[in-house]
Coordinates of C-alpha atoms in Angstrom, one line a residue:
Chain A
M1 CA 84.9 -28.3 157.1
A2 CA 88.3 -27.5 155.7
T3 CA 88.7 -30.5 153.5
A4 CA 85.2 -30.7 152.0
I5 CA 85.2 -30.6 148.3
T6 CA 83.1 -28.1 146.4
P7 CA 79.9 -29.5 144.8
Q8 CA 81.1 -29.2 141.2
K9 CA 84.1 -31.3 142.0
R10 CA 82.0 -34.0 143.5
S11 CA 81.8 -36.3 140.5
P12 CA 85.1 -38.2 140.8
W13 CA 84.0 -39.7 144.1
P14 CA 80.7 -41.5 143.9
A15 CA 80.7 -43.1 147.3
V16 CA 80.1 -46.7 146.4
A17 CA 80.0 -48.6 143.2
S18 CA 77.4 -51.2 142.4
P19 CA 78.6 -54.8 142.8
S20 CA 78.5 -55.3 139.1
N21 CA 81.4 -52.7 138.8
T22 CA 83.6 -54.6 141.1
P23 CA 86.7 -56.2 139.7
T24 CA 86.2 -59.8 138.7
G25 CA 88.6 -62.7 138.9
S26 CA 89.8 -65.2 141.5
R27 CA 89.6 -62.9 144.5
A28 CA 86.5 -62.6 146.5
V29 CA 85.4 -59.1 147.0
H30 CA 82.3 -59.1 149.2
A31 CA 81.6 -55.5 149.5
P32 CA 81.2 -52.9 146.8
V33 CA 84.5 -51.2 146.0
L34 CA 84.8 -47.5 146.4
T35 CA 85.5 -46.1 143.0
G36 CA 86.9 -43.0 141.6
I37 CA 90.2 -43.4 143.5
D38 CA 92.3 -41.8 140.8
A39 CA 95.8 -40.9 141.8
R40 CA 95.9 -37.8 139.6
A41 CA 92.5 -36.6 140.9
R42 CA 93.6 -37.1 144.4
H43 CA 96.5 -34.7 144.0
L44 CA 94.1 -32.1 142.9
M45 CA 91.8 -32.3 145.8
P46 CA 91.6 -34.4 149.0
I47 CA 88.7 -36.9 149.3
A48 CA 85.7 -35.7 151.3
L49 CA 84.8 -38.1 154.0
E50 CA 81.2 -37.0 154.3
Q51 CA 80.6 -37.8 150.6
L52 CA 82.4 -41.1 151.0
V53 CA 79.8 -42.2 153.6
A54 CA 76.7 -40.7 152.0
N55 CA 75.4 -44.0 150.7
G56 CA 75.9 -46.0 153.9
P57 CA 78.7 -47.2 156.2
V58 CA 82.1 -47.9 154.6
I59 CA 84.0 -51.0 155.7
T60 CA 87.4 -50.5 157.1
D61 CA 89.9 -53.1 158.1
G62 CA 90.8 -55.2 161.2
A63 CA 93.9 -55.8 163.3
W64 CA 97.4 -55.7 161.8
G65 CA 99.7 -56.8 164.6
T66 CA 98.2 -60.2 165.1
E67 CA 98.1 -60.7 161.3
L68 CA 101.8 -60.0 161.1
Q69 CA 102.5 -62.3 164.0
A70 CA 100.7 -65.0 162.0
R71 CA 103.3 -64.3 159.4
G72 CA 106.2 -64.7 161.8
L73 CA 106.6 -61.4 163.6
D74 CA 107.8 -62.3 167.1
P75 CA 105.5 -61.2 169.9
G76 CA 107.1 -58.1 171.5
D77 CA 108.8 -57.1 168.2
I78 CA 107.9 -53.8 166.7
P79 CA 105.5 -54.3 163.7
D80 CA 106.4 -51.0 162.0
L81 CA 109.9 -52.1 161.4
W82 CA 108.6 -54.8 159.0
N83 CA 107.7 -52.1 156.5
L84 CA 111.5 -52.2 155.6
A85 CA 112.5 -55.6 156.8
R86 CA 109.5 -57.8 155.6
P87 CA 107.5 -55.6 153.2
E88 CA 106.0 -58.7 151.5
A89 CA 104.4 -59.8 154.7
V90 CA 103.0 -56.3 155.3
A91 CA 101.6 -56.2 151.8
E92 CA 100.0 -59.6 152.4
V93 CA 98.0 -58.3 155.4
A94 CA 96.8 -55.4 153.4
Q95 CA 95.8 -57.7 150.5
A96 CA 94.0 -60.0 152.9
Y97 CA 91.8 -57.2 154.1
I98 CA 91.1 -55.9 150.6
D99 CA 90.1 -59.5 149.5
A100 CA 87.9 -59.7 152.6
G101 CA 86.0 -56.6 151.6
S102 CA 87.7 -53.6 153.2
Q103 CA 86.9 -50.5 151.3
I104 CA 89.4 -48.6 153.4
I105 CA 92.6 -50.1 154.6
L106 CA 95.0 -48.6 157.1
T107 CA 98.8 -48.8 157.2
N108 CA 101.4 -50.6 159.3
T109 CA 102.5 -47.3 160.9
F110 CA 100.6 -47.2 164.2
G111 CA 103.8 -46.9 166.3
A112 CA 106.0 -45.3 163.7
N113 CA 106.7 -42.0 165.5
R114 CA 110.2 -41.1 166.6
I115 CA 109.3 -41.3 170.3
R116 CA 108.3 -44.9 170.1
L117 CA 110.8 -46.0 167.5
G118 CA 113.7 -43.8 168.8
D119 CA 115.3 -46.6 170.8
H120 CA 115.2 -49.1 167.9
V121 CA 116.1 -47.3 164.7
P122 CA 118.0 -44.2 163.8
A123 CA 115.7 -41.2 163.8
S124 CA 116.5 -40.7 160.1
Q125 CA 114.7 -43.9 159.3
V126 CA 111.4 -42.9 160.8
P127 CA 110.0 -41.0 157.8
E128 CA 111.0 -43.9 155.5
I129 CA 109.2 -46.4 157.6
N130 CA 106.1 -44.3 157.3
R131 CA 106.3 -43.7 153.6
R132 CA 106.9 -47.4 152.9
G133 CA 103.9 -48.3 155.1
V134 CA 101.6 -46.2 152.9
Q135 CA 103.2 -47.4 149.7
L136 CA 102.7 -51.0 150.7
S137 CA 99.0 -50.5 151.5
R138 CA 98.6 -48.5 148.3
Q139 CA 100.2 -51.1 146.1
A140 CA 98.0 -53.8 147.7
A141 CA 94.9 -51.7 147.3
A142 CA 95.6 -51.0 143.6
G143 CA 92.7 -48.6 143.4
R144 CA 90.2 -51.0 145.0
A145 CA 90.4 -49.4 148.4
L146 CA 91.4 -46.1 149.9
V147 CA 94.4 -45.9 152.2
F148 CA 94.0 -44.2 155.5
A149 CA 97.4 -44.0 157.3
S150 CA 97.5 -44.9 161.0
I151 CA 99.0 -42.7 163.7
G152 CA 99.0 -44.1 167.2
P153 CA 99.9 -42.6 170.6
T154 CA 103.5 -42.2 171.7
G155 CA 103.0 -44.0 175.0
K156 CA 104.4 -41.1 177.0
L157 CA 102.4 -39.1 179.5
L158 CA 102.2 -35.3 179.3
L159 CA 100.7 -35.2 182.7
T160 CA 103.8 -36.5 184.4
N161 CA 106.1 -34.5 182.2
E162 CA 107.5 -37.6 180.5
V163 CA 107.1 -35.7 177.3
T164 CA 106.4 -32.1 176.3
P165 CA 103.7 -30.8 174.0
E166 CA 106.5 -29.5 171.7
T167 CA 108.2 -32.9 171.4
L168 CA 104.8 -34.5 170.7
A169 CA 104.0 -32.0 168.0
T170 CA 107.4 -32.5 166.3
A171 CA 107.0 -36.3 166.3
F172 CA 103.5 -36.3 165.0
T173 CA 104.2 -33.6 162.3
E174 CA 107.2 -35.7 161.1
Q175 CA 105.1 -38.8 160.9
A176 CA 102.1 -37.1 159.3
Q177 CA 104.2 -35.4 156.6
A178 CA 105.9 -38.7 155.7
L179 CA 102.5 -40.5 155.5
A180 CA 101.2 -37.8 153.2
E181 CA 104.4 -38.1 151.1
G182 CA 103.8 -41.8 150.8
G183 CA 100.4 -41.1 149.2
A184 CA 97.8 -41.5 152.0
D185 CA 94.2 -40.6 151.1
A186 CA 93.6 -39.6 154.7
L187 CA 95.1 -39.9 158.2
V188 CA 93.7 -41.8 161.2
I189 CA 94.7 -40.9 164.7
E190 CA 93.9 -44.0 166.8
T191 CA 93.8 -45.4 170.3
M192 CA 94.3 -42.1 172.1
A193 CA 93.5 -42.0 175.8
D194 CA 94.7 -38.4 176.4
L195 CA 92.7 -35.7 174.7
T196 CA 95.6 -33.3 174.8
E197 CA 97.8 -35.8 173.0
A198 CA 95.0 -36.5 170.5
T199 CA 94.6 -32.8 169.8
I200 CA 98.3 -32.3 169.3
A201 CA 98.4 -35.2 166.8
L202 CA 95.3 -33.9 165.1
E203 CA 96.8 -30.4 164.6
A204 CA 100.0 -32.0 163.3
A205 CA 98.0 -34.2 160.9
K206 CA 95.9 -31.2 159.6
T207 CA 99.1 -29.6 158.4
T208 CA 99.2 -32.1 155.5
G209 CA 95.9 -30.9 154.1
L210 CA 94.5 -34.4 154.2
P211 CA 91.3 -35.4 155.9
V212 CA 91.9 -36.6 159.4
V213 CA 89.9 -39.1 161.5
A214 CA 90.5 -38.7 165.2
C215 CA 89.7 -41.7 167.5
M216 CA 90.0 -42.4 171.2
V217 CA 89.8 -45.6 173.1
F218 CA 86.9 -45.9 175.6
D219 CA 87.6 -48.8 178.0
T220 CA 87.6 -47.4 181.5
G221 CA 85.0 -46.6 184.2
K222 CA 81.9 -48.5 185.4
D223 CA 80.3 -48.5 182.0
K224 CA 83.6 -48.6 180.0
D225 CA 82.7 -45.4 178.4
R226 CA 85.6 -43.2 179.4
T227 CA 89.2 -43.2 178.2
L228 CA 91.9 -44.2 180.7
M229 CA 92.2 -40.4 181.4
G230 CA 88.5 -40.2 182.1
I231 CA 87.4 -38.5 178.9
T232 CA 83.8 -39.1 177.8
P233 CA 82.6 -39.6 174.2
E234 CA 80.9 -36.1 174.4
Q235 CA 84.1 -34.4 175.5
A236 CA 86.1 -36.2 172.8
A237 CA 83.7 -35.5 170.0
R238 CA 83.3 -31.8 170.9
A239 CA 87.0 -31.1 171.4
L240 CA 88.1 -33.0 168.3
T241 CA 85.4 -31.5 166.1
E242 CA 86.4 -28.1 167.4
A243 CA 90.1 -28.9 166.6
G244 CA 89.1 -29.7 163.0
A245 CA 88.8 -33.5 162.8
D246 CA 86.9 -34.6 159.6
A247 CA 85.6 -37.7 161.4
I248 CA 85.4 -38.7 165.0
G249 CA 85.8 -42.2 166.3
A250 CA 86.3 -44.9 168.9
N251 CA 88.6 -47.9 168.4
C252 CA 90.0 -50.8 170.5
G253 CA 88.1 -50.9 173.8
V254 CA 86.4 -53.9 175.4
G255 CA 84.2 -55.2 172.6
I256 CA 81.7 -54.2 170.0
E257 CA 78.5 -54.2 172.2
R258 CA 80.1 -51.5 174.4
Y259 CA 80.8 -49.3 171.4
V260 CA 77.1 -49.2 170.3
P261 CA 76.2 -46.6 173.0
V262 CA 79.6 -44.9 172.6
C263 CA 78.9 -44.6 168.9
R264 CA 75.4 -43.1 169.6
R265 CA 76.9 -40.6 172.0
L266 CA 79.7 -39.5 169.5
R267 CA 77.0 -39.2 166.8
N268 CA 74.9 -36.9 169.0
A269 CA 77.9 -34.7 169.9
T270 CA 79.2 -34.0 166.5
Q271 CA 78.1 -33.3 162.9
R272 CA 81.1 -35.3 161.6
P273 CA 80.9 -38.9 160.4
V274 CA 81.6 -41.5 163.1
W275 CA 84.3 -44.1 162.8
I276 CA 84.1 -47.3 164.9
K277 CA 86.7 -50.1 165.1
P278 CA 86.1 -52.3 168.2
N279 CA 88.1 -55.1 169.6
A280 CA 86.9 -58.7 169.3
G281 CA 86.0 -58.6 173.0
C282 CA 88.5 -58.7 175.8
P283 CA 91.7 -60.7 175.6
T284 CA 91.9 -63.7 177.9
V285 CA 94.9 -66.1 178.3
V286 CA 94.2 -69.7 177.6
E287 CA 97.2 -72.0 177.9
G288 CA 99.6 -69.2 177.4
R289 CA 97.9 -68.0 174.2
I290 CA 95.9 -64.8 173.9
T291 CA 92.3 -65.5 173.0
Y292 CA 89.7 -63.0 172.0
N293 CA 86.3 -64.3 172.9
T294 CA 84.2 -62.9 170.1
S295 CA 83.7 -64.8 166.9
P296 CA 83.3 -63.0 163.5
A297 CA 79.6 -64.0 163.5
E298 CA 79.0 -62.7 167.0
F299 CA 80.9 -59.5 166.1
A300 CA 78.8 -59.0 162.9
A301 CA 75.6 -59.5 164.8
H302 CA 76.1 -56.1 166.4
V303 CA 76.9 -54.4 163.1
P304 CA 73.2 -53.4 162.4
D305 CA 73.1 -51.8 165.9
L306 CA 76.3 -49.9 165.2
R307 CA 74.8 -48.7 161.9
A308 CA 71.6 -47.7 163.7
A309 CA 73.7 -45.8 166.2
G310 CA 75.2 -43.8 163.4
A311 CA 78.4 -45.4 162.5
S312 CA 79.7 -44.4 159.1
F313 CA 82.9 -46.3 159.1
I314 CA 83.0 -49.9 160.5
G315 CA 85.9 -52.2 161.1
G316 CA 87.7 -54.0 163.8
C317 CA 90.7 -53.6 166.2
C318 CA 92.6 -56.1 168.4
G319 CA 91.6 -59.7 167.9
T320 CA 89.8 -59.2 164.5
N321 CA 91.1 -60.5 161.2
P322 CA 89.9 -60.7 157.6
R323 CA 87.1 -63.1 158.5
F324 CA 85.6 -60.4 160.7
I325 CA 85.7 -58.0 157.8
Q326 CA 84.0 -60.6 155.6
A327 CA 81.3 -61.0 158.2
I328 CA 80.8 -57.2 158.4
A329 CA 80.6 -57.0 154.6
Q330 CA 78.1 -59.8 154.6
S331 CA 76.0 -58.0 157.3
L332 CA 76.1 -54.6 155.5
H333 CA 75.7 -55.9 151.9
P334 CA 73.8 -59.2 152.1
T335 CA 72.7 -58.9 148.5
A336 CA 76.1 -58.4 147.1
F337 CA 77.4 -61.2 149.2
E338 CA 74.7 -63.7 148.1
D339 CA 74.9 -62.7 144.5
S340 CA 78.6 -63.1 144.1
T341 CA 80.4 -64.7 146.9
L342 CA 77.9 -67.3 148.2
A343 CA 77.3 -68.4 144.6
R344 CA 80.9 -68.6 143.8
R345 CA 81.8 -70.3 147.1
G346 CA 78.9 -72.6 146.5
R347 CA 80.4 -73.7 143.2
E348 CA 83.8 -74.1 145.0
G349 CA 82.3 -76.5 147.5
G350 CA 80.0 -74.7 149.9
Q351 CA 82.7 -73.1 152.0
A352 CA 81.2 -69.7 152.3
Q353 CA 80.6 -70.0 156.0
Q354 CA 84.0 -71.3 156.8
G355 CA 85.5 -69.8 159.8
L356 CA 82.7 -67.4 160.5
H357 CA 81.7 -69.3 163.7
E358 CA 85.0 -70.3 165.1
P359 CA 86.3 -68.5 168.2
E360 CA 89.3 -66.4 167.4
D361 CA 92.7 -66.7 168.9
S362 CA 96.0 -65.2 168.3
T363 CA 99.2 -64.8 170.2
G364 CA 101.1 -62.0 171.7
S365 CA 99.0 -58.9 171.1
E366 CA 98.9 -56.1 173.5
A367 CA 96.1 -56.5 175.9
A368 CA 95.5 -52.8 175.6
P369 CA 97.5 -50.8 173.1
R370 CA 98.3 -47.8 175.1
Chain B
M1 CA 95.3 -28.7 217.8
Q2 CA 96.0 -27.7 214.2
D3 CA 93.5 -28.8 211.7
I4 CA 94.9 -31.4 209.2
K5 CA 91.8 -31.3 207.0
P6 CA 93.1 -28.6 204.6
L7 CA 96.2 -30.8 203.9
Y8 CA 93.9 -33.8 203.4
E9 CA 91.9 -31.9 200.9
A10 CA 94.9 -30.4 199.1
I11 CA 96.3 -33.9 198.5
L12 CA 93.0 -35.4 197.5
E13 CA 92.4 -32.5 195.0
G14 CA 96.0 -32.8 193.7
R15 CA 97.1 -29.3 194.7
E16 CA 100.8 -29.9 195.0
K17 CA 101.9 -26.4 196.0
D18 CA 99.2 -26.1 198.6
A19 CA 100.0 -29.6 200.0
E20 CA 103.6 -28.6 200.3
A21 CA 102.9 -25.2 202.0
L22 CA 100.3 -26.7 204.4
T23 CA 102.7 -29.5 205.5
R24 CA 105.5 -27.0 206.1
E25 CA 103.2 -24.8 208.1
A26 CA 102.0 -27.7 210.2
V27 CA 105.5 -28.9 210.9
Q28 CA 106.7 -25.4 211.8
S29 CA 103.9 -24.9 214.2
G30 CA 104.9 -28.0 216.0
V31 CA 102.4 -30.6 214.8
D32 CA 103.8 -34.1 215.2
P33 CA 104.8 -35.4 211.7
T34 CA 103.4 -38.8 212.6
R35 CA 100.0 -37.3 213.1
I36 CA 100.3 -35.4 209.8
V37 CA 101.0 -38.6 208.0
K38 CA 98.3 -40.7 209.8
E39 CA 95.5 -38.1 209.8
G40 CA 96.3 -36.2 206.6
V41 CA 98.4 -38.1 204.0
I42 CA 97.2 -41.7 204.5
P43 CA 93.5 -40.9 204.7
A44 CA 93.8 -38.6 201.6
M45 CA 95.4 -41.3 199.5
A46 CA 93.1 -44.0 200.8
E47 CA 90.2 -41.8 199.7
A48 CA 91.9 -41.2 196.3
G49 CA 92.2 -45.0 195.9
R50 CA 88.6 -45.5 196.9
R51 CA 87.4 -43.0 194.4
F52 CA 89.6 -44.5 191.7
E53 CA 88.2 -48.0 192.4
C54 CA 84.6 -46.8 192.1
T55 CA 85.6 -44.7 189.0
E56 CA 84.9 -41.3 190.5
F57 CA 88.6 -40.7 190.0
F58 CA 90.6 -41.4 186.8
V59 CA 94.3 -41.7 186.2
P60 CA 95.0 -38.0 186.1
D61 CA 93.3 -37.4 189.4
L62 CA 95.3 -40.2 191.0
L63 CA 98.6 -39.0 189.5
L64 CA 98.0 -35.4 190.7
A65 CA 97.0 -36.6 194.2
S66 CA 100.2 -38.7 194.4
R67 CA 102.3 -35.8 193.3
A68 CA 100.8 -33.7 196.1
M69 CA 101.4 -36.6 198.5
K70 CA 105.0 -36.8 197.5
A71 CA 105.5 -33.1 198.1
A72 CA 104.1 -33.6 201.7
L73 CA 106.2 -36.7 202.3
R74 CA 109.4 -34.9 201.2
I75 CA 109.0 -32.5 204.1
L76 CA 107.8 -35.1 206.6
G77 CA 110.6 -37.6 205.9
N78 CA 110.4 -40.9 207.8
A79 CA 107.8 -39.8 210.2
T80 CA 106.2 -43.3 210.6
D81 CA 107.6 -46.8 210.4
P82 CA 106.8 -48.2 207.1
L83 CA 104.1 -51.0 206.9
G84 CA 106.5 -52.9 204.7
R85 CA 109.2 -52.4 202.1
V86 CA 108.1 -52.9 198.6
V87 CA 110.3 -53.4 195.5
I88 CA 108.1 -52.6 192.5
G89 CA 108.7 -52.6 188.7
T90 CA 107.3 -53.4 185.3
V91 CA 108.8 -56.7 184.3
K92 CA 111.4 -57.5 181.6
G93 CA 110.4 -56.6 178.1
D94 CA 107.6 -54.3 179.1
L95 CA 107.9 -50.6 178.8
H96 CA 104.6 -49.6 180.2
D97 CA 104.6 -48.0 183.6
I98 CA 101.4 -45.9 184.2
G99 CA 99.7 -48.8 186.1
K100 CA 102.8 -49.5 188.1
N101 CA 103.2 -45.8 189.0
L102 CA 99.6 -45.7 190.3
V103 CA 100.2 -48.8 192.4
A104 CA 103.5 -47.4 193.7
A105 CA 101.8 -44.1 194.6
L106 CA 98.9 -45.8 196.5
L107 CA 101.3 -48.1 198.3
E108 CA 103.4 -45.2 199.4
G109 CA 100.3 -43.2 200.3
A110 CA 99.2 -46.1 202.5
G111 CA 102.4 -46.1 204.5
F112 CA 104.6 -48.5 202.6
E113 CA 108.2 -47.7 201.7
V114 CA 108.4 -48.1 198.0
I115 CA 111.5 -48.8 195.9
D116 CA 110.6 -48.2 192.3
L117 CA 112.9 -50.0 189.8
G118 CA 111.1 -48.5 186.8
Y119 CA 110.2 -50.5 183.7
N120 CA 111.8 -53.3 181.7
V121 CA 113.3 -54.6 184.9
Q122 CA 115.3 -57.8 184.6
P123 CA 114.7 -60.6 187.1
E124 CA 118.2 -60.2 188.5
Q125 CA 117.5 -56.5 189.3
F126 CA 114.5 -57.5 191.4
V127 CA 116.6 -60.1 193.3
K128 CA 119.4 -57.6 193.9
A129 CA 117.0 -54.9 195.1
V130 CA 115.3 -57.3 197.5
Q131 CA 118.7 -58.3 198.9
D132 CA 120.1 -54.7 199.1
K133 CA 117.0 -53.1 200.6
N134 CA 115.8 -56.0 202.7
A135 CA 112.4 -55.7 201.1
N136 CA 109.5 -58.0 202.1
V137 CA 107.2 -57.4 199.1
V138 CA 107.9 -57.6 195.4
A139 CA 105.3 -56.1 193.2
L140 CA 105.4 -57.0 189.5
S141 CA 103.5 -55.2 186.7
A142 CA 102.9 -56.2 183.0
L143 CA 100.6 -54.6 180.4
L144 CA 101.6 -56.9 177.5
T145 CA 100.3 -60.4 177.2
T146 CA 103.8 -61.1 175.7
T147 CA 105.6 -60.1 178.9
M148 CA 103.4 -61.9 181.4
G149 CA 105.9 -64.7 181.2
S150 CA 108.6 -62.5 182.7
M151 CA 106.7 -62.6 185.9
R152 CA 107.2 -66.3 186.2
L153 CA 110.9 -65.8 185.3
T154 CA 111.2 -63.2 188.1
I155 CA 109.7 -65.6 190.7
D156 CA 112.1 -68.3 189.5
A157 CA 115.0 -65.9 190.0
L158 CA 113.9 -65.2 193.5
K159 CA 113.7 -68.9 194.2
Q160 CA 117.1 -69.5 192.7
A161 CA 118.6 -66.8 194.9
G162 CA 117.0 -68.5 197.9
I163 CA 114.9 -65.5 198.9
R164 CA 111.5 -66.5 197.6
D165 CA 110.3 -67.2 201.2
R166 CA 111.4 -63.9 202.5
V167 CA 109.1 -61.9 200.2
K168 CA 105.4 -61.8 199.2
V169 CA 105.1 -61.5 195.5
L170 CA 102.2 -59.4 194.2
V171 CA 101.2 -59.2 190.5
G172 CA 98.9 -57.0 188.4
G173 CA 98.3 -55.4 185.0
A174 CA 95.8 -55.5 182.3
P175 CA 96.2 -59.1 181.1
I176 CA 96.8 -60.6 184.6
T177 CA 94.1 -62.6 186.3
Q178 CA 93.8 -64.4 189.7
K179 CA 94.1 -67.6 187.8
F180 CA 97.4 -66.6 186.2
A181 CA 98.7 -65.3 189.6
D182 CA 97.9 -68.8 191.1
E183 CA 99.5 -70.6 188.2
I184 CA 102.8 -68.8 188.6
G185 CA 102.7 -69.0 192.4
A186 CA 102.3 -65.4 193.2
D187 CA 101.1 -64.5 196.8
G188 CA 98.6 -61.9 195.7
Y189 CA 96.8 -60.3 192.7
G190 CA 95.2 -56.9 192.6
D191 CA 92.6 -56.1 189.9
N192 CA 93.3 -52.4 190.2
A193 CA 95.7 -50.0 192.0
A194 CA 93.5 -49.6 195.0
E195 CA 93.1 -53.3 195.4
A196 CA 96.8 -53.7 195.3
V197 CA 97.1 -51.9 198.6
T198 CA 94.4 -54.1 200.2
V199 CA 96.2 -57.2 198.9
A200 CA 99.6 -56.0 200.1
R201 CA 98.2 -55.3 203.6
R202 CA 96.5 -58.7 203.7
C203 CA 99.7 -60.6 202.6
L204 CA 101.7 -58.9 205.3
A205 CA 98.9 -58.9 207.8
V206 CA 99.4 -55.2 208.5

């Protein structure tokens, strides 16, 4: 594994701190905070994902687009542009996930490649949008969480010659380099349906020297266990491992219960840690509003299964929000949750369960981000 | 009688060059183009659609088959009268066209004439195309929940132009449901690309 650190350099990154080491104050941090995230140390050596997950699953974050919409982003507008236009709103989303217990947060850069953004901003702005995206997440994290920068698909098909491999490689390399310059701890390639595009993105991301998580979206076929292009978890895991991914994953999709078997199959097909970020079920339209049918509590009820299936990183995708992350944190770290949060919330008026059982809804997200 | 089976297989397996060569060969040896379409092209695309529907085929298989089909149809020209004339597009505000392309390919493969307006198609563009091409089906696609509303706007525009009754409106796409189709007054809804063909045929009774 190219980005593994040598044993003697291991000490700066104990995987998880005990709850007593977590920052205190008004903010509720429900899960242990990953420690040892020292900017100077990070420049010396990239983090090692396998060591990060050695003590159990690490909690990632939830959806960004719908959270930005809750802060005024118009449905149909491009979230990535808010890194420059409304940075305070982007920082708020990052902050909300950290407060909810995310140990890793992503960045508002999912669509920030020049192929997607090309029609909306001058090409010269693309690197800046990516750098700002990472900086906003890093500032919000303030050392309490790692920042894994998001790279999504271009939306163009290689198969129909809508785009060439060279154009993809150029776009992904530009984005990955900018994300690295912004100070990302690792890169996450997400929501890929085409294994060729995923591999090109992975190769581009590897040029930064950062660890790379490579994820695909399994939402097609009788058992919803293939990508749109027909790729199975085994095919994805083997090809992406071979191409040098440091973790392999599945995100988006049709709900957390479908990702339990997908997780197990990824786990069995690679030695790398497995990253899982499912949707909160399938979107349905109720009175013109998009509703996801899974509540945080229902979502979290599958977290033990996901853990048993070998997931090392757990978070949510479309339709999830900070309350889902809280519910995941509570499921993975019940003791920490009871000791600190429940007690504190109890003192503040017994609101610890607030929101955990309500159905989720949000407006204007993509039904399937591809 | 020349065997059409190799052409059928070339299309189904997405071998564009073979499909093209076999079609040319058949035409040159005097096979009736209508027979080539009816016994080769249409059954091949129907089988491709069937396999897609029961998930034996995935998007790449269908795209390759449709590419091979188009190579054959380029040589055959208008060998058969179309079942109907379809104006298809992804609605205003939506830039996703994979699903729409699959539906267009299967409709064409089933014997419809397809006028593809592309993506981010304004309601007025649909109206104009229906008028100019004398189409009798309008097929609307949307992948985004945020652009589903453009389907209603398009139907409204057809009404305002006084041509709503001349066409059957079909809708489809990831967030679309039968219930939504009924709400906006569409004539048909297809859950997948293969079903879109069935629905189009049912609406026109062909």
